[in-house]
Amino acid sequence: MKKNTYISLPVIKRLPRYYRFLGVLRKNGIEKISSNELSRRMGLTASQIRQDLNCFGGFGQQGYGYNIEQLYNEIGKILGVDKNTPTILIGAGNLGRAIASHMSFSERGFDLIGVFDKNEALAGQMIKGIPIRHISGLYNFCKDNSPVVAVLCIPEDSAKEIVEQLVNLNVKGIWNFTHYNISADFPSLSVENVHLSDSLMTLSYQLNNKD
Ligand code: NAI
């Protein structure tokens, strides 16, 4: 089957979910799955699943279903989890520490190589074997290590200045936990915004509109 050259963002956004579900099935030793069964487990329609996976050339066989190992590996490749993208994290406060400590960066194609904060008292403390560095060392560190991605866990009012520095230091992507709208000022950057509060409010809407 021919691959589409353009893949819409909603499809891309569903891929990590496929990857996660398939990872669990794979761990449980299941070798194949029909689109009907995958749809039941994921709460998507079977035709949605077929459509999504066909965007990438389809990985299923008529009458057999999907080979889980193959599909898992192919989606992993599409998502780039086999990469090792050098990544830094800025802001080692409550959120930054939690992310640096609990996120499996390497399983998702990222290599966390540096953590920075402006609080001098934090300098030298270790998070998962990585020393927290003072933000004044950002320039030299980036010149030496060429990080491609930065995780931003600082207050919104410091974000623009830091992003400006990061762009000048050739950082290409931001995993943005601040509420600063990076894309408005830096349209060329790849940005993924994470707002836990949006998710919570979506739950609130669902609770209040059950019928
Ligand atoms: P925090 O106050 O515990 O940590 C912020 C850290 O950033 C501090 O260690 C501070 O020294 C450092 N910092 C401030 N300006 C800096 C700069 N210019 N360079 C380097 N380090 C700098 O705050 P917390 O709870 O960790 O939250 C951090 C940010 O994340 C806040 O903006 C908060 O609104 C946001 N947040 C976002 C969530 C989301 O779902 N997107 C969830 C929770 C918090």
PDB file of C-alpha atoms and ligand atoms in Angstrom:
ATOM      1  CA  MET A   1       0.000   0.000   0.000  1.00  0.00           C
ATOM      2  CA  LYS A   2       1.203   3.488  -0.863  1.00  0.00           C
ATOM      3  CA  LYS A   3       2.120   5.852   1.974  1.00  0.00           C
ATOM      4  CA  ASN A   4       0.533   9.306   2.164  1.00  0.00           C
ATOM      5  CA  THR A   5       3.069  12.101   2.031  1.00  0.00           C
ATOM      6  CA  TYR A   6       0.900  14.362   4.208  1.00  0.00           C
ATOM      7  CA  ILE A   7      -0.232  13.010   7.557  1.00  0.00           C
ATOM      8  CA  SER A   8      -2.634  15.113   9.555  1.00  0.00           C
ATOM      9  CA  LEU A   9      -1.792  16.188  13.096  1.00  0.00           C
ATOM     10  CA  PRO A  10      -4.797  14.368  14.653  1.00  0.00           C
ATOM     11  CA  VAL A  11      -3.461  11.094  13.212  1.00  0.00           C
ATOM     12  CA  ILE A  12       0.052  11.818  14.477  1.00  0.00           C
ATOM     13  CA  LYS A  13      -1.391  12.611  17.894  1.00  0.00           C
ATOM     14  CA  ARG A  14      -3.078   9.200  18.047  1.00  0.00           C
ATOM     15  CA  LEU A  15       0.132   7.305  17.277  1.00  0.00           C
ATOM     16  CA  PRO A  16       1.617   7.415  20.797  1.00  0.00           C
ATOM     17  CA  ARG A  17      -1.633   5.869  22.033  1.00  0.00           C
ATOM     18  CA  TYR A  18      -1.386   3.040  19.496  1.00  0.00           C
ATOM     19  CA  TYR A  19       2.225   2.593  20.510  1.00  0.00           C
ATOM     20  CA  ARG A  20       1.305   2.392  24.190  1.00  0.00           C
ATOM     21  CA  PHE A  21      -1.542  -0.095  23.663  1.00  0.00           C
ATOM     22  CA  LEU A  22       0.525  -2.268  21.351  1.00  0.00           C
ATOM     23  CA  GLY A  23       3.387  -2.165  23.850  1.00  0.00           C
ATOM     24  CA  VAL A  24       1.122  -3.658  26.518  1.00  0.00           C
ATOM     25  CA  LEU A  25      -0.182  -6.376  24.160  1.00  0.00           C
ATOM     26  CA  ARG A  26       3.384  -7.186  23.130  1.00  0.00           C
ATOM     27  CA  LYS A  27       4.469  -7.410  26.765  1.00  0.00           C
ATOM     28  CA  ASN A  28       1.622  -9.860  27.372  1.00  0.00           C
ATOM     29  CA  GLY A  29       2.920 -12.104  24.603  1.00  0.00           C
ATOM     30  CA  ILE A  30       0.051 -11.432  22.162  1.00  0.00           C
ATOM     31  CA  GLU A  31       1.264 -11.749  18.569  1.00  0.00           C
ATOM     32  CA  LYS A  32      -1.622 -10.539  16.404  1.00  0.00           C
ATOM     33  CA  ILE A  33      -4.785  -8.496  16.716  1.00  0.00           C
ATOM     34  CA  SER A  34      -7.700  -7.646  14.430  1.00  0.00           C
ATOM     35  CA  SER A  35      -8.695  -4.033  13.866  1.00  0.00           C
ATOM     36  CA  ASN A  36     -12.036  -4.893  15.545  1.00  0.00           C
ATOM     37  CA  GLU A  37     -10.328  -6.096  18.702  1.00  0.00           C
ATOM     38  CA  LEU A  38      -7.879  -3.174  18.707  1.00  0.00           C
ATOM     39  CA  SER A  39     -10.836  -0.819  18.306  1.00  0.00           C
ATOM     40  CA  ARG A  40     -12.641  -2.420  21.251  1.00  0.00           C
ATOM     41  CA  ARG A  41      -9.605  -2.014  23.476  1.00  0.00           C
ATOM     42  CA  MET A  42      -8.797   1.521  22.377  1.00  0.00           C
ATOM     43  CA  GLY A  43     -12.303   2.952  22.109  1.00  0.00           C
ATOM     44  CA  LEU A  44     -11.813   3.968  18.464  1.00  0.00           C
ATOM     45  CA  THR A  45     -13.808   2.645  15.527  1.00  0.00           C
ATOM     46  CA  ALA A  46     -12.230  -0.162  13.471  1.00  0.00           C
ATOM     47  CA  SER A  47     -12.500   1.987  10.369  1.00  0.00           C
ATOM     48  CA  GLN A  48     -10.684   4.837  12.134  1.00  0.00           C
ATOM     49  CA  ILE A  49      -7.873   2.449  13.007  1.00  0.00           C
ATOM     50  CA  ARG A  50      -7.633   1.118   9.449  1.00  0.00           C
ATOM     51  CA  GLN A  51      -7.656   4.663   8.089  1.00  0.00           C
ATOM     52  CA  ASP A  52      -4.958   5.817  10.519  1.00  0.00           C
ATOM     53  CA  LEU A  53      -2.643   2.911   9.879  1.00  0.00           C
ATOM     54  CA  ASN A  54      -3.168   3.087   6.125  1.00  0.00           C
ATOM     55  CA  CYS A  55      -1.674   6.586   6.216  1.00  0.00           C
ATOM     56  CA  PHE A  56       1.623   4.896   6.896  1.00  0.00           C
ATOM     57  CA  GLY A  57       1.246   2.158   4.345  1.00  0.00           C
ATOM     58  CA  GLY A  58      -0.997  -0.154   6.435  1.00  0.00           C
ATOM     59  CA  PHE A  59       0.559  -2.958   8.401  1.00  0.00           C
ATOM     60  CA  GLY A  60      -2.303  -5.414   8.417  1.00  0.00           C
ATOM     61  CA  GLN A  61      -3.151  -8.430   6.301  1.00  0.00           C
ATOM     62  CA  GLN A  62      -6.702  -9.256   5.255  1.00  0.00           C
ATOM     63  CA  GLY A  63      -8.003 -12.111   7.401  1.00  0.00           C
ATOM     64  CA  TYR A  64      -4.981 -12.108   9.689  1.00  0.00           C
ATOM     65  CA  GLY A  65      -5.118  -8.747  11.398  1.00  0.00           C
ATOM     66  CA  TYR A  66      -2.111  -6.817  12.565  1.00  0.00           C
ATOM     67  CA  ASN A  67       1.183  -8.339  13.563  1.00  0.00           C
ATOM     68  CA  ILE A  68       1.742  -6.607  16.895  1.00  0.00           C
ATOM     69  CA  GLU A  69       5.523  -6.759  16.959  1.00  0.00           C
ATOM     70  CA  GLN A  70       5.783  -5.370  13.438  1.00  0.00           C
ATOM     71  CA  LEU A  71       3.177  -2.665  13.977  1.00  0.00           C
ATOM     72  CA  TYR A  72       4.761  -1.653  17.300  1.00  0.00           C
ATOM     73  CA  ASN A  73       8.192  -1.363  15.681  1.00  0.00           C
ATOM     74  CA  GLU A  74       6.894   0.525  12.645  1.00  0.00           C
ATOM     75  CA  ILE A  75       4.978   3.053  14.754  1.00  0.00           C
ATOM     76  CA  GLY A  76       8.029   3.409  16.987  1.00  0.00           C
ATOM     77  CA  LYS A  77      10.117   4.232  13.916  1.00  0.00           C
ATOM     78  CA  ILE A  78       7.556   6.759  12.685  1.00  0.00           C
ATOM     79  CA  LEU A  79       7.564   8.411  16.119  1.00  0.00           C
ATOM     80  CA  GLY A  80      11.352   8.340  16.218  1.00  0.00           C
ATOM     81  CA  VAL A  81      11.646   6.414  19.489  1.00  0.00           C
ATOM     82  CA  ASP A  82      14.755   4.725  18.079  1.00  0.00           C
ATOM     83  CA  LYS A  83      16.489   8.142  18.057  1.00  0.00           C
ATOM     84  CA  ASN A  84      18.566   9.588  20.845  1.00  0.00           C
ATOM     85  CA  THR A  85      17.804  13.293  20.579  1.00  0.00           C
ATOM     86  CA  PRO A  86      19.960  15.336  22.989  1.00  0.00           C
ATOM     87  CA  THR A  87      17.653  17.163  25.381  1.00  0.00           C
ATOM     88  CA  ILE A  88      17.982  19.633  28.239  1.00  0.00           C
ATOM     89  CA  LEU A  89      15.513  20.652  30.937  1.00  0.00           C
ATOM     90  CA  ILE A  90      15.229  24.200  32.252  1.00  0.00           C
ATOM     91  CA  GLY A  91      13.699  24.794  35.679  1.00  0.00           C
ATOM     92  CA  ALA A  92      14.450  22.182  38.331  1.00  0.00           C
ATOM     93  CA  GLY A  93      11.544  23.082  40.624  1.00  0.00           C
ATOM     94  CA  ASN A  94       8.678  20.800  41.622  1.00  0.00           C
ATOM     95  CA  LEU A  95       7.542  20.052  38.089  1.00  0.00           C
ATOM     96  CA  GLY A  96      10.990  19.932  36.476  1.00  0.00           C
ATOM     97  CA  ARG A  97      12.288  17.482  39.068  1.00  0.00           C
ATOM     98  CA  ALA A  98       9.246  15.256  38.692  1.00  0.00           C
ATOM     99  CA  ILE A  99       9.653  15.172  34.923  1.00  0.00           C
ATOM    100  CA  ALA A 100      13.414  14.636  34.991  1.00  0.00           C
ATOM    101  CA  SER A 101      13.034  11.865  37.593  1.00  0.00           C
ATOM    102  CA  HIS A 102      10.020   9.973  36.303  1.00  0.00           C
ATOM    103  CA  MET A 103       9.927  10.417  32.555  1.00  0.00           C
ATOM    104  CA  SER A 104      11.606   7.638  30.564  1.00  0.00           C
ATOM    105  CA  PHE A 105      13.172   9.937  27.995  1.00  0.00           C
ATOM    106  CA  SER A 106      15.373   7.254  26.461  1.00  0.00           C
ATOM    107  CA  GLU A 107      12.407   4.948  25.756  1.00  0.00           C
ATOM    108  CA  ARG A 108      10.843   7.731  23.722  1.00  0.00           C
ATOM    109  CA  GLY A 109      13.803   8.759  21.631  1.00  0.00           C
ATOM    110  CA  PHE A 110      15.283  11.485  23.834  1.00  0.00           C
ATOM    111  CA  ASP A 111      18.500  11.646  25.817  1.00  0.00           C
ATOM    112  CA  LEU A 112      18.313  13.995  28.815  1.00  0.00           C
ATOM    113  CA  ILE A 113      21.840  15.389  29.014  1.00  0.00           C
ATOM    114  CA  GLY A 114      21.493  18.522  31.143  1.00  0.00           C
ATOM    115  CA  VAL A 115      19.310  20.209  33.760  1.00  0.00           C
ATOM    116  CA  PHE A 116      19.475  23.966  34.455  1.00  0.00           C
ATOM    117  CA  ASP A 117      18.051  26.336  37.038  1.00  0.00           C
ATOM    118  CA  LYS A 118      18.686  29.937  38.049  1.00  0.00           C
ATOM    119  CA  ASN A 119      18.655  29.059  41.748  1.00  0.00           C
ATOM    120  CA  GLU A 120      22.312  28.779  42.774  1.00  0.00           C
ATOM    121  CA  ALA A 121      21.376  26.694  45.810  1.00  0.00           C
ATOM    122  CA  LEU A 122      20.295  23.882  43.473  1.00  0.00           C
ATOM    123  CA  ALA A 123      23.545  23.789  41.504  1.00  0.00           C
ATOM    124  CA  GLY A 124      25.363  20.493  41.928  1.00  0.00           C
ATOM    125  CA  GLN A 125      22.323  18.538  43.170  1.00  0.00           C
ATOM    126  CA  MET A 126      21.743  15.390  41.169  1.00  0.00           C
ATOM    127  CA  ILE A 127      18.582  14.257  39.399  1.00  0.00           C
ATOM    128  CA  LYS A 128      18.804  10.750  37.969  1.00  0.00           C
ATOM    129  CA  GLY A 129      22.575  11.010  37.805  1.00  0.00           C
ATOM    130  CA  ILE A 130      22.507  14.418  36.080  1.00  0.00           C
ATOM    131  CA  PRO A 131      23.864  17.444  37.964  1.00  0.00           C
ATOM    132  CA  ILE A 132      21.702  20.581  38.084  1.00  0.00           C
ATOM    133  CA  ARG A 133      23.729  23.364  36.480  1.00  0.00           C
ATOM    134  CA  HIS A 134      23.319  27.084  36.987  1.00  0.00           C
ATOM    135  CA  ILE A 135      21.576  28.724  34.043  1.00  0.00           C
ATOM    136  CA  SER A 136      24.628  30.948  33.448  1.00  0.00           C
ATOM    137  CA  GLY A 137      26.356  27.839  32.085  1.00  0.00           C
ATOM    138  CA  LEU A 138      23.685  27.285  29.416  1.00  0.00           C
ATOM    139  CA  TYR A 139      25.636  28.931  26.582  1.00  0.00           C
ATOM    140  CA  ASN A 140      28.828  26.936  27.018  1.00  0.00           C
ATOM    141  CA  PHE A 141      26.959  23.695  27.626  1.00  0.00           C
ATOM    142  CA  CYS A 142      24.953  24.117  24.426  1.00  0.00           C
ATOM    143  CA  LYS A 143      28.036  25.028  22.423  1.00  0.00           C
ATOM    144  CA  ASP A 144      29.728  21.843  23.644  1.00  0.00           C
ATOM    145  CA  ASN A 145      26.769  19.437  23.571  1.00  0.00           C
ATOM    146  CA  SER A 146      24.385  20.788  20.912  1.00  0.00           C
ATOM    147  CA  PRO A 147      21.032  19.893  22.508  1.00  0.00           C
ATOM    148  CA  VAL A 148      18.193  19.763  19.985  1.00  0.00           C
ATOM    149  CA  VAL A 149      15.250  19.850  22.400  1.00  0.00           C
ATOM    150  CA  ALA A 150      14.538  21.725  25.637  1.00  0.00           C
ATOM    151  CA  VAL A 151      11.912  20.924  28.260  1.00  0.00           C
ATOM    152  CA  LEU A 152      10.626  24.167  29.768  1.00  0.00           C
ATOM    153  CA  CYS A 153       9.493  24.057  33.405  1.00  0.00           C
ATOM    154  CA  ILE A 154      10.015  27.676  34.449  1.00  0.00           C
ATOM    155  CA  PRO A 155       7.500  30.417  35.268  1.00  0.00           C
ATOM    156  CA  GLU A 156       5.801  32.006  32.271  1.00  0.00           C
ATOM    157  CA  ASP A 157       7.411  35.409  32.818  1.00  0.00           C
ATOM    158  CA  SER A 158      10.934  33.980  32.316  1.00  0.00           C
ATOM    159  CA  ALA A 159      10.015  31.857  29.335  1.00  0.00           C
ATOM    160  CA  LYS A 160      10.383  34.273  26.416  1.00  0.00           C
ATOM    161  CA  GLU A 161      13.918  35.294  27.334  1.00  0.00           C
ATOM    162  CA  ILE A 162      15.003  31.676  27.763  1.00  0.00           C
ATOM    163  CA  VAL A 163      13.400  30.560  24.503  1.00  0.00           C
ATOM    164  CA  GLU A 164      15.191  33.384  22.684  1.00  0.00           C
ATOM    165  CA  GLN A 165      18.516  32.119  24.040  1.00  0.00           C
ATOM    166  CA  LEU A 166      17.655  28.554  23.123  1.00  0.00           C
ATOM    167  CA  VAL A 167      16.792  29.525  19.550  1.00  0.00           C
ATOM    168  CA  ASN A 168      20.123  31.344  19.234  1.00  0.00           C
ATOM    169  CA  LEU A 169      21.803  28.205  20.533  1.00  0.00           C
ATOM    170  CA  ASN A 170      20.166  26.177  17.757  1.00  0.00           C
ATOM    171  CA  VAL A 171      17.601  24.319  19.848  1.00  0.00           C
ATOM    172  CA  LYS A 172      14.854  23.149  17.461  1.00  0.00           C
ATOM    173  CA  GLY A 173      12.086  21.816  19.668  1.00  0.00           C
ATOM    174  CA  ILE A 174      10.461  22.713  22.987  1.00  0.00           C
ATOM    175  CA  TRP A 175       8.378  20.516  25.269  1.00  0.00           C
ATOM    176  CA  ASN A 176       6.562  23.408  26.861  1.00  0.00           C
ATOM    177  CA  PHE A 177       5.004  23.167  30.319  1.00  0.00           C
ATOM    178  CA  THR A 178       4.782  26.932  30.771  1.00  0.00           C
ATOM    179  CA  HIS A 179       1.685  28.833  29.716  1.00  0.00           C
ATOM    180  CA  TYR A 180       3.731  31.043  27.389  1.00  0.00           C
ATOM    181  CA  ASN A 181       2.587  30.809  23.758  1.00  0.00           C
ATOM    182  CA  ILE A 182       5.977  30.073  22.173  1.00  0.00           C
ATOM    183  CA  SER A 183       4.720  29.493  18.633  1.00  0.00           C
ATOM    184  CA  ALA A 184       3.307  33.014  18.387  1.00  0.00           C
ATOM    185  CA  ASP A 185       6.791  34.528  18.797  1.00  0.00           C
ATOM    186  CA  PHE A 186       8.904  31.687  17.377  1.00  0.00           C
ATOM    187  CA  PRO A 187       6.889  30.064  14.585  1.00  0.00           C
ATOM    188  CA  SER A 188       9.828  28.085  13.234  1.00  0.00           C
ATOM    189  CA  LEU A 189      10.294  26.098  16.453  1.00  0.00           C
ATOM    190  CA  SER A 190       8.631  22.715  16.915  1.00  0.00           C
ATOM    191  CA  VAL A 191       6.580  23.075  20.091  1.00  0.00           C
ATOM    192  CA  GLU A 192       4.491  20.603  22.027  1.00  0.00           C
ATOM    193  CA  ASN A 193       2.474  22.273  24.781  1.00  0.00           C
ATOM    194  CA  VAL A 194       1.399  20.296  27.820  1.00  0.00           C
ATOM    195  CA  HIS A 195      -1.315  21.722  30.044  1.00  0.00           C
ATOM    196  CA  LEU A 196      -2.528  19.322  32.716  1.00  0.00           C
ATOM    197  CA  SER A 197      -5.188  21.849  33.667  1.00  0.00           C
ATOM    198  CA  ASP A 198      -6.740  21.586  30.176  1.00  0.00           C
ATOM    199  CA  SER A 199      -7.094  17.873  30.658  1.00  0.00           C
ATOM    200  CA  LEU A 200      -8.677  18.403  34.081  1.00  0.00           C
ATOM    201  CA  MET A 201     -11.164  20.897  32.679  1.00  0.00           C
ATOM    202  CA  THR A 202     -12.027  18.462  29.886  1.00  0.00           C
ATOM    203  CA  LEU A 203     -12.882  15.938  32.602  1.00  0.00           C
ATOM    204  CA  SER A 204     -14.993  18.586  34.293  1.00  0.00           C
ATOM    205  CA  TYR A 205     -16.900  19.172  31.056  1.00  0.00           C
ATOM    206  CA  GLN A 206     -17.506  15.450  30.624  1.00  0.00           C
ATOM    207  CA  LEU A 207     -18.790  15.106  34.191  1.00  0.00           C
ATOM    208  CA  ASN A 208     -21.156  17.997  33.721  1.00  0.00           C
ATOM    209  CA  ASN A 209     -22.452  16.918  30.312  1.00  0.00           C
ATOM    210  CA  LYS A 210     -22.893  13.220  30.828  1.00  0.00           C
ATOM    211  CA  ASP A 211     -26.250  13.142  29.030  1.00  0.00           C
TER     212      ASP A 211
HETATM  213  P1  NAI B   1       8.701  25.910  40.968  1.00  0.00           P
HETATM  214  O1  NAI B   1       8.677  27.297  41.492  1.00  0.00           O
HETATM  215  O2  NAI B   1       8.748  24.779  41.919  1.00  0.00           O
HETATM  216  O3  NAI B   1       9.940  25.747  39.947  1.00  0.00           O
HETATM  217  C1  NAI B   1      10.302  26.694  38.997  1.00  0.00           C
HETATM  218  C2  NAI B   1      11.819  26.623  38.874  1.00  0.00           C
HETATM  219  O4  NAI B   1      12.208  27.414  37.757  1.00  0.00           O
HETATM  220  C3  NAI B   1      12.537  27.172  40.109  1.00  0.00           C
HETATM  221  O5  NAI B   1      13.464  26.229  40.582  1.00  0.00           O
HETATM  222  C4  NAI B   1      13.191  28.433  39.595  1.00  0.00           C
HETATM  223  O6  NAI B   1      14.414  28.708  40.255  1.00  0.00           O
HETATM  224  C5  NAI B   1      13.406  28.094  38.130  1.00  0.00           C
HETATM  225  N1  NAI B   1      13.535  29.249  37.252  1.00  0.00           N
HETATM  226  C6  NAI B   1      12.796  30.372  37.231  1.00  0.00           C
HETATM  227  N2  NAI B   1      13.232  31.216  36.248  1.00  0.00           N
HETATM  228  C7  NAI B   1      14.275  30.579  35.654  1.00  0.00           C
HETATM  229  C8  NAI B   1      15.152  30.920  34.610  1.00  0.00           C
HETATM  230  N3  NAI B   1      15.039  32.084  33.945  1.00  0.00           N
HETATM  231  N4  NAI B   1      16.106  30.051  34.264  1.00  0.00           N
HETATM  232  C9  NAI B   1      16.240  28.878  34.923  1.00  0.00           C
HETATM  233  N5  NAI B   1      15.456  28.497  35.954  1.00  0.00           N
HETATM  234  C10 NAI B   1      14.477  29.337  36.300  1.00  0.00           C
HETATM  235  O7  NAI B   1       7.436  25.809  40.012  1.00  0.00           O
HETATM  236  P2  NAI B   1       6.791  24.475  39.416  1.00  0.00           P
HETATM  237  O8  NAI B   1       5.662  24.055  40.264  1.00  0.00           O
HETATM  238  O9  NAI B   1       7.857  23.496  39.118  1.00  0.00           O
HETATM  239  O10 NAI B   1       6.156  25.019  38.050  1.00  0.00           O
HETATM  240  C11 NAI B   1       6.992  25.477  37.009  1.00  0.00           C
HETATM  241  C12 NAI B   1       6.155  26.029  35.865  1.00  0.00           C
HETATM  242  O11 NAI B   1       5.341  25.025  35.320  1.00  0.00           O
HETATM  243  C13 NAI B   1       5.181  27.141  36.284  1.00  0.00           C
HETATM  244  O12 NAI B   1       5.182  28.093  35.251  1.00  0.00           O
HETATM  245  C14 NAI B   1       3.832  26.469  36.373  1.00  0.00           C
HETATM  246  O13 NAI B   1       2.785  27.336  36.070  1.00  0.00           O
HETATM  247  C15 NAI B   1       3.984  25.440  35.288  1.00  0.00           C
HETATM  248  N6  NAI B   1       3.155  24.260  35.489  1.00  0.00           N
HETATM  249  C16 NAI B   1       2.603  23.736  34.374  1.00  0.00           C
HETATM  250  C17 NAI B   1       1.871  22.611  34.405  1.00  0.00           C
HETATM  251  C18 NAI B   1       1.332  22.092  33.127  1.00  0.00           C
HETATM  252  O14 NAI B   1       0.512  21.173  33.122  1.00  0.00           O
HETATM  253  N7  NAI B   1       1.739  22.642  32.030  1.00  0.00           N
HETATM  254  C19 NAI B   1       1.607  21.883  35.656  1.00  0.00           C
HETATM  255  C20 NAI B   1       2.267  22.476  36.782  1.00  0.00           C
HETATM  256  C21 NAI B   1       3.003  23.625  36.689  1.00  0.00           C
END
